[in-house]
Amino acid sequence: MVAIPRPLATSRFARARWLVLAPHADDETLGVGALVAQAAAAQRLAGVVYLTDGAGSHDAGGAWLARVRRREAALALRRLAGCDAPPPLFLDWPDAHPHQADSAAWHATMRRLAALIRARRVDAIAVTGADEPHCDHTACRTIAIAAIRAARRSVTLFDYRVWTDPAVPPARTMFRTQPMPVGQRRHALMAHRSQTGGAYGPGFRLARDAWRMPGDDILHLTGIADAR
């Protein structure tokens, strides 16, 4: 039997303080744009954190492209969450080269996230799922789990899906956000000009099929990490 998503708005998580972790700038819009918008409207958005710097998405990338990706992410977030939302946080990992779990850089990031979880009183985290095919997406989830444990705070972890094979079964418990206003998610995605057009030369370009996004998000409940 296929599980039916429950309405997030009538669940106990409707009043949670949400932190969104995105592997790349644009994943926040593709995966959880509705969640970001609705949590911000309810003043329950603790923040959006980007794992990678985006500098490797194009052949001629580098520090200049990382700056472009930051500006694009900030604009997309304003279009989703408004000007009063917390500014995005960038962790600046290199694209497609996640730090190893035994490295100093990995542990420094984990401690930084744990401190953020405590400081902003995060109750729920949305992060890319374990079955995502990109190494940055799975690394984002791994470090989120470690940060929750280090934060010593009860936090509910939800997966969202960007590139997961549709054949992968859903979680036993899922929640559905309310739909976004027509066009709002597309407007946010268009802020990521480097990912949707050819202005920056050869490199990654989001397929036009991916521009057709649903109005709502599905969140897959994975569990509650409680280290208190």
Short mmCIF file of N, CA and C in Angstrom, two decimals, residues 27-169:
data_model
loop_
_atom_site.label_atom_id
_atom_site.label_comp_id
_atom_site.label_asym_id
_atom_site.label_seq_id
_atom_site.Cartn_x
_atom_site.Cartn_y
_atom_site.Cartn_z
N ASP A 27 18.80 23.98 -5.35
CA ASP A 27 18.11 22.84 -4.73
C ASP A 27 17.04 23.30 -3.75
N GLU A 28 17.23 24.47 -3.14
CA GLU A 28 16.22 24.98 -2.21
C GLU A 28 14.90 25.24 -2.93
N THR A 29 14.99 25.68 -4.18
CA THR A 29 13.79 25.97 -4.96
C THR A 29 13.20 24.70 -5.56
N LEU A 30 14.05 23.88 -6.15
CA LEU A 30 13.59 22.64 -6.78
C LEU A 30 12.97 21.68 -5.77
N GLY A 31 13.58 21.59 -4.59
CA GLY A 31 13.17 20.57 -3.64
C GLY A 31 12.16 20.99 -2.60
N VAL A 32 12.35 22.19 -2.03
CA VAL A 32 11.50 22.61 -0.91
C VAL A 32 11.11 24.09 -0.98
N GLY A 33 10.89 24.57 -2.18
CA GLY A 33 10.51 25.98 -2.32
C GLY A 33 9.24 26.33 -1.57
N ALA A 34 8.26 25.43 -1.59
CA ALA A 34 7.01 25.70 -0.88
C ALA A 34 7.23 25.72 0.63
N LEU A 35 8.04 24.79 1.13
CA LEU A 35 8.33 24.77 2.56
C LEU A 35 9.02 26.06 2.99
N VAL A 36 10.00 26.49 2.22
CA VAL A 36 10.72 27.73 2.56
C VAL A 36 9.74 28.90 2.61
N ALA A 37 8.89 29.01 1.60
CA ALA A 37 7.94 30.12 1.54
C ALA A 37 6.97 30.10 2.71
N GLN A 38 6.44 28.93 3.02
CA GLN A 38 5.42 28.84 4.06
C GLN A 38 6.00 28.96 5.47
N ALA A 39 7.19 28.40 5.69
CA ALA A 39 7.83 28.57 6.99
C ALA A 39 8.19 30.04 7.22
N ALA A 40 8.65 30.71 6.18
CA ALA A 40 8.99 32.13 6.32
C ALA A 40 7.74 32.96 6.60
N ALA A 41 6.65 32.66 5.90
CA ALA A 41 5.40 33.41 6.11
C ALA A 41 4.89 33.26 7.53
N ALA A 42 5.14 32.10 8.13
CA ALA A 42 4.72 31.85 9.50
C ALA A 42 5.78 32.27 10.52
N GLN A 43 6.86 32.88 10.04
CA GLN A 43 8.00 33.28 10.87
C GLN A 43 8.59 32.07 11.60
N ARG A 44 8.66 30.95 10.88
CA ARG A 44 9.21 29.72 11.44
C ARG A 44 10.39 29.21 10.61
N LEU A 45 10.98 30.06 9.79
CA LEU A 45 12.15 29.66 9.01
C LEU A 45 13.41 30.05 9.77
N ALA A 46 14.13 29.04 10.23
CA ALA A 46 15.38 29.30 10.95
C ALA A 46 16.52 29.65 10.02
N GLY A 47 16.41 29.25 8.75
CA GLY A 47 17.44 29.61 7.79
C GLY A 47 17.55 28.60 6.66
N VAL A 48 18.30 28.99 5.64
CA VAL A 48 18.65 28.12 4.52
C VAL A 48 20.16 28.09 4.42
N VAL A 49 20.72 26.88 4.39
CA VAL A 49 22.16 26.69 4.37
C VAL A 49 22.55 25.98 3.08
N TYR A 50 23.56 26.51 2.39
CA TYR A 50 24.06 25.91 1.15
C TYR A 50 25.41 25.24 1.42
N LEU A 51 25.53 23.99 1.03
CA LEU A 51 26.75 23.24 1.33
C LEU A 51 27.91 23.65 0.42
N THR A 52 27.68 23.74 -0.88
CA THR A 52 28.78 23.94 -1.82
C THR A 52 28.85 25.38 -2.32
N ASP A 53 30.00 25.71 -2.90
CA ASP A 53 30.22 27.10 -3.35
C ASP A 53 29.72 27.36 -4.77
N GLY A 54 29.41 26.30 -5.53
CA GLY A 54 28.89 26.48 -6.88
C GLY A 54 29.93 26.83 -7.92
N ALA A 55 31.20 26.86 -7.54
CA ALA A 55 32.23 27.33 -8.47
C ALA A 55 32.54 26.33 -9.58
N GLY A 56 32.11 25.09 -9.43
CA GLY A 56 32.47 24.06 -10.40
C GLY A 56 31.39 23.70 -11.39
N SER A 57 30.31 24.47 -11.45
CA SER A 57 29.21 24.08 -12.33
C SER A 57 29.47 24.39 -13.79
N HIS A 58 30.48 25.21 -14.08
CA HIS A 58 30.79 25.58 -15.45
C HIS A 58 32.28 25.37 -15.74
N ASP A 59 32.59 25.17 -16.99
CA ASP A 59 33.98 24.86 -17.38
C ASP A 59 34.94 25.98 -16.99
N ALA A 60 34.48 27.21 -17.07
CA ALA A 60 35.34 28.36 -16.75
C ALA A 60 35.06 28.89 -15.36
N GLY A 61 34.59 28.01 -14.49
CA GLY A 61 34.22 28.44 -13.15
C GLY A 61 35.41 28.81 -12.28
N GLY A 62 35.10 29.20 -11.07
CA GLY A 62 36.13 29.63 -10.14
C GLY A 62 35.50 30.55 -9.11
N ALA A 63 36.33 31.37 -8.47
CA ALA A 63 35.84 32.25 -7.42
C ALA A 63 34.78 33.21 -7.94
N TRP A 64 34.94 33.67 -9.18
CA TRP A 64 33.95 34.60 -9.74
C TRP A 64 32.57 33.95 -9.84
N LEU A 65 32.55 32.66 -10.22
CA LEU A 65 31.27 31.96 -10.34
C LEU A 65 30.66 31.70 -8.97
N ALA A 66 31.50 31.43 -7.97
CA ALA A 66 30.99 31.27 -6.61
C ALA A 66 30.28 32.54 -6.15
N ARG A 67 30.82 33.70 -6.49
CA ARG A 67 30.17 34.97 -6.12
C ARG A 67 28.84 35.13 -6.85
N VAL A 68 28.81 34.74 -8.12
CA VAL A 68 27.56 34.80 -8.88
C VAL A 68 26.51 33.89 -8.25
N ARG A 69 26.91 32.67 -7.89
CA ARG A 69 25.97 31.71 -7.32
C ARG A 69 25.43 32.19 -5.98
N ARG A 70 26.26 32.87 -5.22
CA ARG A 70 25.78 33.45 -3.95
C ARG A 70 24.71 34.50 -4.19
N ARG A 71 24.96 35.38 -5.15
CA ARG A 71 23.97 36.42 -5.44
C ARG A 71 22.67 35.81 -5.94
N GLU A 72 22.78 34.81 -6.79
CA GLU A 72 21.59 34.14 -7.29
C GLU A 72 20.80 33.47 -6.18
N ALA A 73 21.50 32.80 -5.28
CA ALA A 73 20.83 32.12 -4.17
C ALA A 73 20.11 33.12 -3.27
N ALA A 74 20.77 34.23 -2.99
CA ALA A 74 20.14 35.25 -2.13
C ALA A 74 18.88 35.82 -2.78
N LEU A 75 18.93 36.03 -4.10
CA LEU A 75 17.76 36.54 -4.80
C LEU A 75 16.63 35.50 -4.82
N ALA A 76 16.97 34.25 -5.09
CA ALA A 76 15.94 33.21 -5.08
C ALA A 76 15.29 33.10 -3.72
N LEU A 77 16.10 33.19 -2.67
CA LEU A 77 15.55 33.09 -1.33
C LEU A 77 14.62 34.26 -1.02
N ARG A 78 14.97 35.46 -1.48
CA ARG A 78 14.07 36.60 -1.28
C ARG A 78 12.76 36.39 -2.01
N ARG A 79 12.83 35.80 -3.19
CA ARG A 79 11.61 35.56 -3.95
C ARG A 79 10.72 34.50 -3.30
N LEU A 80 11.33 33.59 -2.59
CA LEU A 80 10.56 32.56 -1.89
C LEU A 80 10.08 33.03 -0.52
N ALA A 81 10.98 33.66 0.22
CA ALA A 81 10.74 33.89 1.65
C ALA A 81 10.54 35.35 2.01
N GLY A 82 10.79 36.26 1.10
CA GLY A 82 10.64 37.67 1.42
C GLY A 82 11.92 38.26 1.98
N CYS A 83 11.92 39.55 2.13
CA CYS A 83 13.12 40.28 2.55
C CYS A 83 13.41 40.15 4.04
N ASP A 84 12.44 39.69 4.83
CA ASP A 84 12.64 39.60 6.27
C ASP A 84 13.18 38.24 6.71
N ALA A 85 13.35 37.31 5.78
CA ALA A 85 13.86 35.99 6.13
C ALA A 85 15.34 36.08 6.51
N PRO A 86 15.83 35.15 7.31
CA PRO A 86 17.26 35.14 7.64
C PRO A 86 18.10 35.04 6.37
N PRO A 87 19.22 35.73 6.30
CA PRO A 87 20.07 35.63 5.11
C PRO A 87 20.62 34.22 4.97
N PRO A 88 20.90 33.80 3.74
CA PRO A 88 21.43 32.44 3.55
C PRO A 88 22.82 32.30 4.13
N LEU A 89 23.16 31.07 4.50
CA LEU A 89 24.49 30.74 5.01
C LEU A 89 25.16 29.83 3.99
N PHE A 90 26.41 30.15 3.64
CA PHE A 90 27.16 29.38 2.65
C PHE A 90 28.35 28.70 3.33
N LEU A 91 28.44 27.38 3.17
CA LEU A 91 29.51 26.61 3.80
C LEU A 91 30.72 26.44 2.88
N ASP A 92 30.54 26.70 1.59
CA ASP A 92 31.64 26.80 0.63
C ASP A 92 32.46 25.53 0.45
N TRP A 93 31.82 24.38 0.50
CA TRP A 93 32.50 23.16 0.10
C TRP A 93 32.69 23.18 -1.42
N PRO A 94 33.75 22.55 -1.93
CA PRO A 94 33.95 22.51 -3.39
C PRO A 94 32.91 21.61 -4.06
N ASP A 95 32.44 22.03 -5.20
CA ASP A 95 31.46 21.26 -5.97
C ASP A 95 31.97 19.85 -6.27
N ALA A 96 31.13 18.86 -5.97
CA ALA A 96 31.39 17.46 -6.34
C ALA A 96 32.64 16.89 -5.69
N HIS A 97 33.16 17.56 -4.66
CA HIS A 97 34.32 17.05 -3.93
C HIS A 97 34.06 17.23 -2.42
N PRO A 98 33.10 16.51 -1.89
CA PRO A 98 32.77 16.68 -0.46
C PRO A 98 33.94 16.29 0.43
N HIS A 99 34.06 17.00 1.53
CA HIS A 99 35.12 16.67 2.49
C HIS A 99 34.88 15.29 3.08
N GLN A 100 35.97 14.59 3.33
CA GLN A 100 35.87 13.28 3.95
C GLN A 100 35.47 13.41 5.42
N ALA A 101 34.74 12.40 5.90
CA ALA A 101 34.18 12.48 7.25
C ALA A 101 35.23 12.49 8.35
N ASP A 102 36.46 12.13 8.06
CA ASP A 102 37.51 12.16 9.07
C ASP A 102 38.41 13.39 8.94
N SER A 103 38.01 14.34 8.10
CA SER A 103 38.86 15.51 7.86
C SER A 103 38.54 16.64 8.82
N ALA A 104 39.49 17.54 8.99
CA ALA A 104 39.28 18.70 9.85
C ALA A 104 38.19 19.61 9.29
N ALA A 105 38.14 19.74 7.96
CA ALA A 105 37.13 20.59 7.34
C ALA A 105 35.72 20.05 7.58
N TRP A 106 35.58 18.73 7.51
CA TRP A 106 34.27 18.11 7.75
C TRP A 106 33.83 18.38 9.19
N HIS A 107 34.72 18.17 10.14
CA HIS A 107 34.37 18.38 11.55
C HIS A 107 34.10 19.84 11.85
N ALA A 108 34.81 20.74 11.21
CA ALA A 108 34.55 22.17 11.42
C ALA A 108 33.16 22.53 10.92
N THR A 109 32.77 22.00 9.77
CA THR A 109 31.42 22.25 9.25
C THR A 109 30.36 21.67 10.15
N MET A 110 30.59 20.46 10.61
CA MET A 110 29.63 19.80 11.50
C MET A 110 29.42 20.62 12.77
N ARG A 111 30.50 21.12 13.36
CA ARG A 111 30.38 21.92 14.58
C ARG A 111 29.66 23.25 14.30
N ARG A 112 29.92 23.82 13.14
CA ARG A 112 29.25 25.08 12.77
C ARG A 112 27.74 24.87 12.62
N LEU A 113 27.35 23.78 11.99
CA LEU A 113 25.93 23.47 11.86
C LEU A 113 25.29 23.18 13.21
N ALA A 114 25.99 22.44 14.06
CA ALA A 114 25.45 22.13 15.38
C ALA A 114 25.22 23.41 16.19
N ALA A 115 26.17 24.34 16.10
CA ALA A 115 26.00 25.61 16.81
C ALA A 115 24.81 26.39 16.26
N LEU A 116 24.61 26.33 14.95
CA LEU A 116 23.47 27.02 14.33
C LEU A 116 22.15 26.40 14.79
N ILE A 117 22.11 25.09 14.87
CA ILE A 117 20.90 24.39 15.32
C ILE A 117 20.54 24.82 16.74
N ARG A 118 21.54 24.94 17.58
CA ARG A 118 21.27 25.37 18.97
C ARG A 118 20.87 26.83 19.02
N ALA A 119 21.63 27.68 18.33
CA ALA A 119 21.41 29.13 18.42
C ALA A 119 20.04 29.53 17.88
N ARG A 120 19.59 28.86 16.83
CA ARG A 120 18.32 29.24 16.21
C ARG A 120 17.17 28.34 16.64
N ARG A 121 17.41 27.50 17.64
CA ARG A 121 16.38 26.66 18.24
C ARG A 121 15.61 25.86 17.17
N VAL A 122 16.38 25.18 16.34
CA VAL A 122 15.81 24.42 15.24
C VAL A 122 15.08 23.19 15.77
N ASP A 123 13.87 22.97 15.24
CA ASP A 123 13.07 21.80 15.61
C ASP A 123 13.02 20.76 14.50
N ALA A 124 13.16 21.20 13.24
CA ALA A 124 13.04 20.30 12.09
C ALA A 124 14.02 20.73 11.01
N ILE A 125 14.61 19.73 10.36
CA ILE A 125 15.55 19.98 9.27
C ILE A 125 15.06 19.25 8.03
N ALA A 126 15.06 19.94 6.90
CA ALA A 126 14.78 19.33 5.60
C ALA A 126 16.09 19.27 4.83
N VAL A 127 16.44 18.07 4.36
CA VAL A 127 17.72 17.86 3.68
C VAL A 127 17.50 16.84 2.56
N THR A 128 18.37 16.85 1.58
CA THR A 128 18.28 15.90 0.48
C THR A 128 18.43 14.47 0.99
N GLY A 129 17.73 13.54 0.34
CA GLY A 129 17.61 12.18 0.83
C GLY A 129 18.81 11.29 0.55
N ALA A 130 18.80 10.15 1.18
CA ALA A 130 19.91 9.20 1.08
C ALA A 130 20.03 8.56 -0.29
N ASP A 131 18.96 8.57 -1.07
CA ASP A 131 18.97 7.94 -2.39
C ASP A 131 19.23 8.91 -3.52
N GLU A 132 19.59 10.14 -3.21
CA GLU A 132 19.94 11.09 -4.26
C GLU A 132 21.23 10.62 -4.95
N PRO A 133 21.32 10.74 -6.28
CA PRO A 133 22.47 10.18 -6.99
C PRO A 133 23.74 11.04 -6.95
N HIS A 134 23.65 12.28 -6.48
CA HIS A 134 24.82 13.17 -6.50
C HIS A 134 25.53 13.09 -5.15
N CYS A 135 26.87 13.05 -5.19
CA CYS A 135 27.66 12.90 -3.95
C CYS A 135 27.45 14.07 -3.00
N ASP A 136 27.25 15.29 -3.50
CA ASP A 136 27.02 16.43 -2.63
C ASP A 136 25.69 16.32 -1.90
N HIS A 137 24.71 15.72 -2.54
CA HIS A 137 23.39 15.56 -1.93
C HIS A 137 23.44 14.56 -0.77
N THR A 138 24.14 13.46 -0.97
CA THR A 138 24.24 12.48 0.12
C THR A 138 25.15 13.00 1.23
N ALA A 139 26.20 13.74 0.87
CA ALA A 139 27.08 14.32 1.89
C ALA A 139 26.34 15.32 2.76
N CYS A 140 25.42 16.06 2.16
CA CYS A 140 24.63 17.05 2.90
C CYS A 140 23.80 16.35 3.98
N ARG A 141 23.20 15.24 3.61
CA ARG A 141 22.39 14.50 4.57
C ARG A 141 23.26 13.91 5.70
N THR A 142 24.41 13.37 5.32
CA THR A 142 25.29 12.76 6.32
C THR A 142 25.73 13.78 7.37
N ILE A 143 26.12 14.95 6.92
CA ILE A 143 26.61 15.94 7.89
C ILE A 143 25.46 16.54 8.69
N ALA A 144 24.26 16.57 8.11
CA ALA A 144 23.09 17.03 8.87
C ALA A 144 22.83 16.13 10.06
N ILE A 145 22.88 14.82 9.84
CA ILE A 145 22.65 13.87 10.92
C ILE A 145 23.70 14.03 12.01
N ALA A 146 24.95 14.17 11.61
CA ALA A 146 26.03 14.33 12.59
C ALA A 146 25.85 15.63 13.38
N ALA A 147 25.43 16.70 12.71
CA ALA A 147 25.25 17.99 13.39
C ALA A 147 24.10 17.93 14.39
N ILE A 148 23.03 17.23 14.04
CA ILE A 148 21.92 17.08 14.98
C ILE A 148 22.39 16.38 16.25
N ARG A 149 23.15 15.33 16.08
CA ARG A 149 23.64 14.59 17.25
C ARG A 149 24.57 15.45 18.10
N ALA A 150 25.42 16.23 17.43
CA ALA A 150 26.36 17.08 18.16
C ALA A 150 25.65 18.24 18.85
N ALA A 151 24.52 18.67 18.30
CA ALA A 151 23.80 19.81 18.86
C ALA A 151 23.12 19.47 20.17
N ARG A 152 22.92 18.18 20.43
CA ARG A 152 22.27 17.73 21.66
C ARG A 152 20.90 18.42 21.81
N ARG A 153 20.15 18.35 20.73
CA ARG A 153 18.83 18.95 20.70
C ARG A 153 17.90 18.02 19.92
N SER A 154 16.67 17.91 20.36
CA SER A 154 15.71 17.07 19.67
C SER A 154 15.27 17.73 18.37
N VAL A 155 15.62 17.12 17.27
CA VAL A 155 15.34 17.67 15.95
C VAL A 155 14.77 16.56 15.06
N THR A 156 13.69 16.86 14.36
CA THR A 156 13.10 15.91 13.44
C THR A 156 13.72 16.10 12.06
N LEU A 157 14.15 15.00 11.47
CA LEU A 157 14.82 15.05 10.17
C LEU A 157 13.87 14.59 9.07
N PHE A 158 13.76 15.42 8.03
CA PHE A 158 12.95 15.10 6.86
C PHE A 158 13.84 15.09 5.62
N ASP A 159 13.58 14.16 4.73
CA ASP A 159 14.25 14.14 3.44
C ASP A 159 13.36 14.80 2.39
N TYR A 160 13.98 15.51 1.47
CA TYR A 160 13.28 15.94 0.26
C TYR A 160 14.07 15.42 -0.94
N ARG A 161 13.39 15.31 -2.05
CA ARG A 161 13.97 14.67 -3.22
C ARG A 161 14.07 15.66 -4.37
N VAL A 162 15.26 15.68 -4.98
CA VAL A 162 15.49 16.52 -6.15
C VAL A 162 15.71 15.64 -7.38
N TRP A 163 16.68 14.71 -7.28
CA TRP A 163 17.02 13.85 -8.42
C TRP A 163 16.81 12.37 -8.11
N THR A 164 16.16 12.03 -7.03
CA THR A 164 15.95 10.63 -6.69
C THR A 164 15.12 9.93 -7.77
N ASP A 165 15.53 8.71 -8.09
CA ASP A 165 14.78 7.89 -9.05
C ASP A 165 13.34 7.73 -8.55
N PRO A 166 12.35 8.04 -9.37
CA PRO A 166 10.96 7.90 -8.94
C PRO A 166 10.59 6.49 -8.49
N ALA A 167 11.40 5.49 -8.91
CA ALA A 167 11.11 4.12 -8.51
C ALA A 167 11.48 3.84 -7.05
N VAL A 168 12.26 4.72 -6.43
CA VAL A 168 12.62 4.53 -5.02
C VAL A 168 11.36 4.70 -4.17
N PRO A 169 11.05 3.73 -3.32
CA PRO A 169 9.82 3.84 -2.53
C PRO A 169 9.84 5.05 -1.60
#
